[in-house]
């Protein structure tokens, strides 16, 4: 029985390493040295390594229940992609740690929090969390891939490359966890309730992360610095009602991640990053060999 909406979906695992390029990332790497956006990227990156491990575990739990060979293949791709994301964000977090960011502390808190919820709740509920957070990453990914203004906010080229590559792969596999959730007969009520909790929970945890990060930065206390950063951050595409509404779209009873067609965007960025003249080809393990 067909269990994927798109049997032709390609989810390639790319062995890539950004570690070398992180070495010259400065403390305030975001555009115009923006303190708030630097802390936002750091907070987001801090939850990725253990978050992605959690995603992998929650999907892998059901691998044997998937009968559609195409969805099985996509699940393998999903696991491969998320594993590399976790590794590369950990390398970025190590660099940020050396620059004075609380990224390692955030990683530890994320790991403990997720382990706790995994023990307390059912595998179905954990998969519902993954499917909902995949809609978060897919929504943010679409924004990053479609808006140059958003990409520019990452500032330093190494940070921008990391997030653009991650955005491409999130778009490539955006429906996999969702299709697995549907395939195992995941409840509709759990799916929507989980998203309702996460929509606020995620935004609040990011706000707390940014606040803690700013409090630990001496430059936050310099006159006018925070006000200037806030003026740009507030107007950024990350803080719009449109983004919030796109997240809420997940609650529609007939929602599917592919409803928002990003196939052309994915094609474009595959060529830009990994085509013949791909800008990230030099970071792939195969071309380095
Ligand atoms: Fe990811
Ligand atoms: Fe993902």
Short mmCIF file of C-alpha atoms and ligand atoms in Angstrom, two decimals:
data_model
loop_
_atom_site.label_atom_id
_atom_site.label_comp_id
_atom_site.label_asym_id
_atom_site.label_seq_id
_atom_site.Cartn_x
_atom_site.Cartn_y
_atom_site.Cartn_z
CA UNK A 1 0.00 0.00 0.00
CA UNK A 2 1.19 3.51 -0.89
CA UNK A 3 2.11 5.38 2.31
CA UNK A 4 3.83 8.43 0.87
CA UNK A 5 2.15 11.28 -0.99
CA UNK A 6 5.18 11.54 -3.27
CA UNK A 7 6.98 8.26 -4.11
CA UNK A 8 9.55 10.17 -6.22
CA UNK A 9 10.74 12.36 -3.35
CA UNK A 10 14.54 12.41 -3.27
CA UNK A 11 16.14 12.57 0.17
CA UNK A 12 19.89 12.26 -0.40
CA UNK A 13 22.36 12.05 2.47
CA UNK A 14 25.22 14.45 1.73
CA UNK A 15 28.42 13.94 3.66
CA UNK A 16 29.35 17.55 4.21
CA UNK A 17 31.56 19.38 6.68
CA UNK A 18 31.54 23.08 7.52
CA UNK A 19 33.88 22.83 10.48
CA UNK A 20 36.85 24.54 8.86
CA UNK A 21 34.79 27.52 7.71
CA UNK A 22 33.48 28.10 11.26
CA UNK A 23 36.95 28.98 12.52
CA UNK A 24 36.77 32.63 11.47
CA UNK A 25 33.15 33.24 12.56
CA UNK A 26 33.26 36.32 14.80
CA UNK A 27 31.32 36.81 18.06
CA UNK A 28 28.56 38.89 16.50
CA UNK A 29 28.27 37.12 13.18
CA UNK A 30 24.73 38.24 12.17
CA UNK A 31 24.20 41.10 9.72
CA UNK A 32 25.57 44.42 11.01
CA UNK A 33 26.74 42.64 14.17
CA UNK A 34 23.14 42.34 15.34
CA UNK A 35 23.21 41.02 18.93
CA UNK A 36 19.65 39.68 18.98
CA UNK A 37 19.83 37.86 15.64
CA UNK A 38 23.23 36.36 16.56
CA UNK A 39 21.68 35.05 19.80
CA UNK A 40 18.60 33.79 17.94
CA UNK A 41 20.74 31.79 15.47
CA UNK A 42 22.82 30.47 18.40
CA UNK A 43 19.72 29.44 20.37
CA UNK A 44 18.21 27.73 17.34
CA UNK A 45 21.46 25.94 16.57
CA UNK A 46 21.74 24.79 20.21
CA UNK A 47 18.53 22.79 20.10
CA UNK A 48 19.35 21.12 16.78
CA UNK A 49 21.91 18.38 17.68
CA UNK A 50 19.84 16.68 20.38
CA UNK A 51 16.58 17.67 18.73
CA UNK A 52 17.63 15.94 15.50
CA UNK A 53 18.71 12.83 17.45
CA UNK A 54 15.25 12.78 19.00
CA UNK A 55 13.61 13.12 15.54
CA UNK A 56 15.66 10.17 14.29
CA UNK A 57 14.76 7.96 17.28
CA UNK A 58 11.06 8.78 17.08
CA UNK A 59 10.86 7.92 13.36
CA UNK A 60 13.19 4.91 13.57
CA UNK A 61 10.92 3.41 16.24
CA UNK A 62 8.30 2.80 13.53
CA UNK A 63 10.57 1.83 10.65
CA UNK A 64 9.51 -1.82 10.71
CA UNK A 65 5.84 -0.87 10.54
CA UNK A 66 6.27 0.89 7.22
CA UNK A 67 5.28 -1.37 4.36
CA UNK A 68 5.71 1.06 1.44
CA UNK A 69 9.28 0.60 0.11
CA UNK A 70 9.34 4.21 -1.15
CA UNK A 71 8.51 5.63 2.27
CA UNK A 72 11.07 3.24 3.80
CA UNK A 73 13.69 4.65 1.44
CA UNK A 74 12.69 8.21 2.35
CA UNK A 75 12.95 7.36 6.05
CA UNK A 76 16.55 6.17 5.51
CA UNK A 77 17.28 9.47 3.75
CA UNK A 78 15.61 11.40 6.56
CA UNK A 79 17.73 9.63 9.20
CA UNK A 80 20.90 10.25 7.17
CA UNK A 81 20.15 13.96 6.66
CA UNK A 82 19.15 14.64 10.27
CA UNK A 83 22.26 12.87 11.58
CA UNK A 84 24.54 15.10 9.50
CA UNK A 85 22.57 18.21 10.56
CA UNK A 86 23.09 17.30 14.20
CA UNK A 87 26.82 16.81 13.71
CA UNK A 88 27.36 20.08 11.81
CA UNK A 89 25.30 22.16 14.24
CA UNK A 90 27.28 20.64 17.11
CA UNK A 91 30.49 21.80 15.40
CA UNK A 92 28.98 25.29 15.01
CA UNK A 93 27.88 25.26 18.66
CA UNK A 94 31.43 24.35 19.70
CA UNK A 95 32.72 27.39 17.84
CA UNK A 96 30.04 29.60 19.46
CA UNK A 97 30.93 28.16 22.86
CA UNK A 98 34.53 29.27 22.36
CA UNK A 99 33.22 32.73 21.48
CA UNK A 100 31.35 32.91 24.80
CA UNK A 101 27.83 31.80 23.83
CA UNK A 102 25.94 29.50 26.25
CA UNK A 103 25.39 26.94 23.45
CA UNK A 104 26.74 23.92 25.33
CA UNK A 105 24.53 24.68 28.34
CA UNK A 106 21.52 24.94 26.00
CA UNK A 107 22.49 21.62 24.38
CA UNK A 108 22.58 19.90 27.80
CA UNK A 109 19.17 21.32 28.78
CA UNK A 110 17.65 20.21 25.44
CA UNK A 111 19.07 16.70 25.83
CA UNK A 112 17.70 16.33 29.38
CA UNK A 113 14.29 17.76 28.46
CA UNK A 114 13.87 15.45 25.48
CA UNK A 115 15.04 12.35 27.39
CA UNK A 116 12.48 13.16 30.08
CA UNK A 117 9.61 13.51 27.63
CA UNK A 118 10.64 10.36 25.77
CA UNK A 119 10.42 8.36 28.99
CA UNK A 120 7.14 9.92 30.09
CA UNK A 121 5.16 9.83 26.83
CA UNK A 122 4.25 7.29 24.18
CA UNK A 123 6.20 6.68 20.94
CA UNK A 124 3.16 8.02 19.05
CA UNK A 125 3.25 11.25 21.01
CA UNK A 126 7.01 11.60 20.38
CA UNK A 127 6.44 11.11 16.67
CA UNK A 128 3.71 13.77 16.81
CA UNK A 129 6.30 16.18 18.26
CA UNK A 130 8.69 15.35 15.44
CA UNK A 131 6.04 15.82 12.75
CA UNK A 132 5.04 19.19 14.25
CA UNK A 133 8.62 20.41 14.60
CA UNK A 134 9.30 19.31 11.03
CA UNK A 135 6.58 21.73 10.00
CA UNK A 136 8.44 24.44 11.94
CA UNK A 137 11.71 23.67 10.20
CA UNK A 138 10.00 23.38 6.80
CA UNK A 139 8.30 26.75 7.28
CA UNK A 140 11.54 28.44 8.33
CA UNK A 141 13.36 26.66 5.50
CA UNK A 142 10.93 27.98 2.91
CA UNK A 143 11.48 31.47 4.25
CA UNK A 144 15.27 31.12 4.12
CA UNK A 145 15.29 29.65 0.60
CA UNK A 146 12.83 32.15 -0.86
CA UNK A 147 14.00 35.40 0.73
CA UNK A 148 17.41 36.92 0.14
CA UNK A 149 16.70 39.45 2.87
CA UNK A 150 16.34 36.55 5.34
CA UNK A 151 19.51 34.82 4.15
CA UNK A 152 21.46 38.06 4.49
CA UNK A 153 20.48 38.31 8.17
CA UNK A 154 22.77 35.35 8.97
CA UNK A 155 25.69 37.65 8.18
CA UNK A 156 28.92 35.64 8.07
CA UNK A 157 29.08 33.43 4.93
CA UNK A 158 29.83 30.24 6.92
CA UNK A 159 26.72 30.71 9.07
CA UNK A 160 24.63 31.53 6.04
CA UNK A 161 25.91 28.42 4.19
CA UNK A 162 25.13 26.21 7.19
CA UNK A 163 21.56 27.45 7.48
CA UNK A 164 20.87 27.48 3.72
CA UNK A 165 22.13 23.88 3.34
CA UNK A 166 20.04 22.84 6.34
CA UNK A 167 17.03 24.65 4.86
CA UNK A 168 17.40 22.81 1.54
CA UNK A 169 17.45 19.41 3.23
CA UNK A 170 14.56 20.27 5.57
CA UNK A 171 12.54 21.09 2.45
CA UNK A 172 13.62 17.86 0.77
CA UNK A 173 12.39 15.67 3.64
CA UNK A 174 9.61 17.89 5.04
CA UNK A 175 6.82 15.30 4.58
CA UNK A 176 8.64 12.16 5.74
CA UNK A 177 7.87 12.24 9.49
CA UNK A 178 4.32 13.38 8.70
CA UNK A 179 3.77 10.48 6.29
CA UNK A 180 5.12 8.02 8.87
CA UNK A 181 2.76 9.48 11.48
CA UNK A 182 -0.18 8.96 9.10
CA UNK A 183 1.03 5.49 8.09
CA UNK A 184 1.07 4.24 11.69
CA UNK A 185 -2.44 5.62 12.23
CA UNK A 186 -1.37 8.50 14.49
CA UNK A 187 -4.35 10.27 16.01
CA UNK A 188 -5.53 13.55 14.51
CA UNK A 189 -6.29 15.00 17.93
CA UNK A 190 -2.77 14.29 19.26
CA UNK A 191 -1.28 15.82 16.10
CA UNK A 192 -3.14 19.12 16.48
CA UNK A 193 -2.87 19.39 20.28
CA UNK A 194 0.88 18.74 20.02
CA UNK A 195 1.26 21.55 17.51
CA UNK A 196 -0.81 23.94 19.63
CA UNK A 197 1.46 23.33 22.60
CA UNK A 198 4.66 23.49 20.56
CA UNK A 199 3.73 26.66 18.68
CA UNK A 200 3.85 28.57 21.93
CA UNK A 201 6.41 26.35 23.68
CA UNK A 202 8.97 26.70 20.92
CA UNK A 203 8.61 30.47 20.59
CA UNK A 204 8.81 30.92 24.37
CA UNK A 205 11.89 28.70 24.66
CA UNK A 206 13.61 30.66 21.87
CA UNK A 207 12.74 33.94 23.62
CA UNK A 208 14.21 32.62 26.89
CA UNK A 209 17.30 31.38 25.04
CA UNK A 210 17.87 34.76 23.38
CA UNK A 211 17.38 36.59 26.71
CA UNK A 212 19.87 34.38 28.58
CA UNK A 213 22.32 34.72 25.69
CA UNK A 214 22.02 38.53 25.69
CA UNK A 215 22.39 38.78 29.47
CA UNK A 216 25.72 36.98 29.19
CA UNK A 217 27.06 39.32 26.51
CA UNK A 218 28.93 42.40 27.71
CA UNK A 219 28.01 44.27 24.51
CA UNK A 220 24.31 44.08 25.43
CA UNK A 221 24.98 46.59 28.20
CA UNK A 222 26.55 49.18 25.91
CA UNK A 223 24.25 52.12 25.39
CA UNK A 224 21.97 51.86 22.34
CA UNK A 225 23.27 48.44 21.21
CA UNK A 226 20.19 46.44 22.11
CA UNK A 227 17.80 49.09 20.85
CA UNK A 228 19.55 49.14 17.47
CA UNK A 229 19.51 45.33 17.26
CA UNK A 230 15.85 45.15 18.24
CA UNK A 231 14.87 47.68 15.57
CA UNK A 232 16.23 45.36 12.83
CA UNK A 233 15.12 42.09 14.48
CA UNK A 234 11.55 43.33 14.94
CA UNK A 235 11.22 44.10 11.23
CA UNK A 236 12.82 40.81 10.15
CA UNK A 237 10.77 38.14 8.33
CA UNK A 238 11.16 35.94 11.44
CA UNK A 239 8.69 38.09 13.32
CA UNK A 240 5.73 38.38 11.02
CA UNK A 241 2.12 37.33 11.34
CA UNK A 242 2.44 35.46 8.02
CA UNK A 243 4.96 33.09 9.54
CA UNK A 244 2.69 32.45 12.52
CA UNK A 245 -0.27 31.76 10.20
CA UNK A 246 1.79 29.37 8.11
CA UNK A 247 2.63 27.45 11.29
CA UNK A 248 -1.03 27.34 12.22
CA UNK A 249 -1.94 25.90 8.83
CA UNK A 250 -0.75 22.57 10.28
CA UNK A 251 -3.98 22.40 12.30
CA UNK A 252 -6.15 22.08 9.18
CA UNK A 253 -7.75 18.61 9.21
CA UNK A 254 -6.64 17.85 5.63
CA UNK A 255 -3.19 19.45 5.97
CA UNK A 256 -0.21 17.86 4.23
CA UNK A 257 3.33 19.32 4.14
CA UNK A 258 3.33 19.12 0.33
CA UNK A 259 0.34 21.52 0.16
CA UNK A 260 2.93 24.25 0.06
CA UNK A 261 4.73 23.31 -3.14
CA UNK A 262 8.44 23.98 -2.70
CA UNK A 263 9.66 21.62 -5.42
CA UNK A 264 10.93 24.43 -7.67
CA UNK A 265 12.68 26.09 -4.76
CA UNK A 266 14.34 22.78 -3.88
CA UNK A 267 15.42 22.25 -7.51
CA UNK A 268 16.90 25.73 -7.67
CA UNK A 269 18.93 25.35 -4.47
CA UNK A 270 20.12 21.85 -5.34
CA UNK A 271 21.69 23.37 -8.43
CA UNK A 272 23.03 26.46 -6.66
CA UNK A 273 24.64 24.50 -3.82
CA UNK A 274 25.43 21.11 -5.36
CA UNK A 275 25.07 21.42 -9.14
CA UNK A 276 28.03 21.39 -11.49
CA UNK A 277 29.16 24.80 -10.24
CA UNK A 278 27.70 24.23 -6.77
CA UNK A 279 28.93 26.67 -4.15
CA UNK A 280 29.16 23.98 -1.46
CA UNK A 281 30.70 21.16 -3.51
CA UNK A 282 34.09 21.81 -1.92
CA UNK A 283 32.61 20.92 1.47
CA UNK A 284 31.37 17.51 0.39
CA UNK A 285 33.41 14.52 1.55
CA UNK A 286 33.50 12.99 -1.96
CA UNK A 287 35.01 16.05 -3.65
CA UNK A 288 37.56 16.44 -0.85
CA UNK A 289 38.79 12.86 -1.33
FE1 LIG B 1 17.48 18.98 10.35
FE1 LIG B 2 14.05 17.78 9.57
#
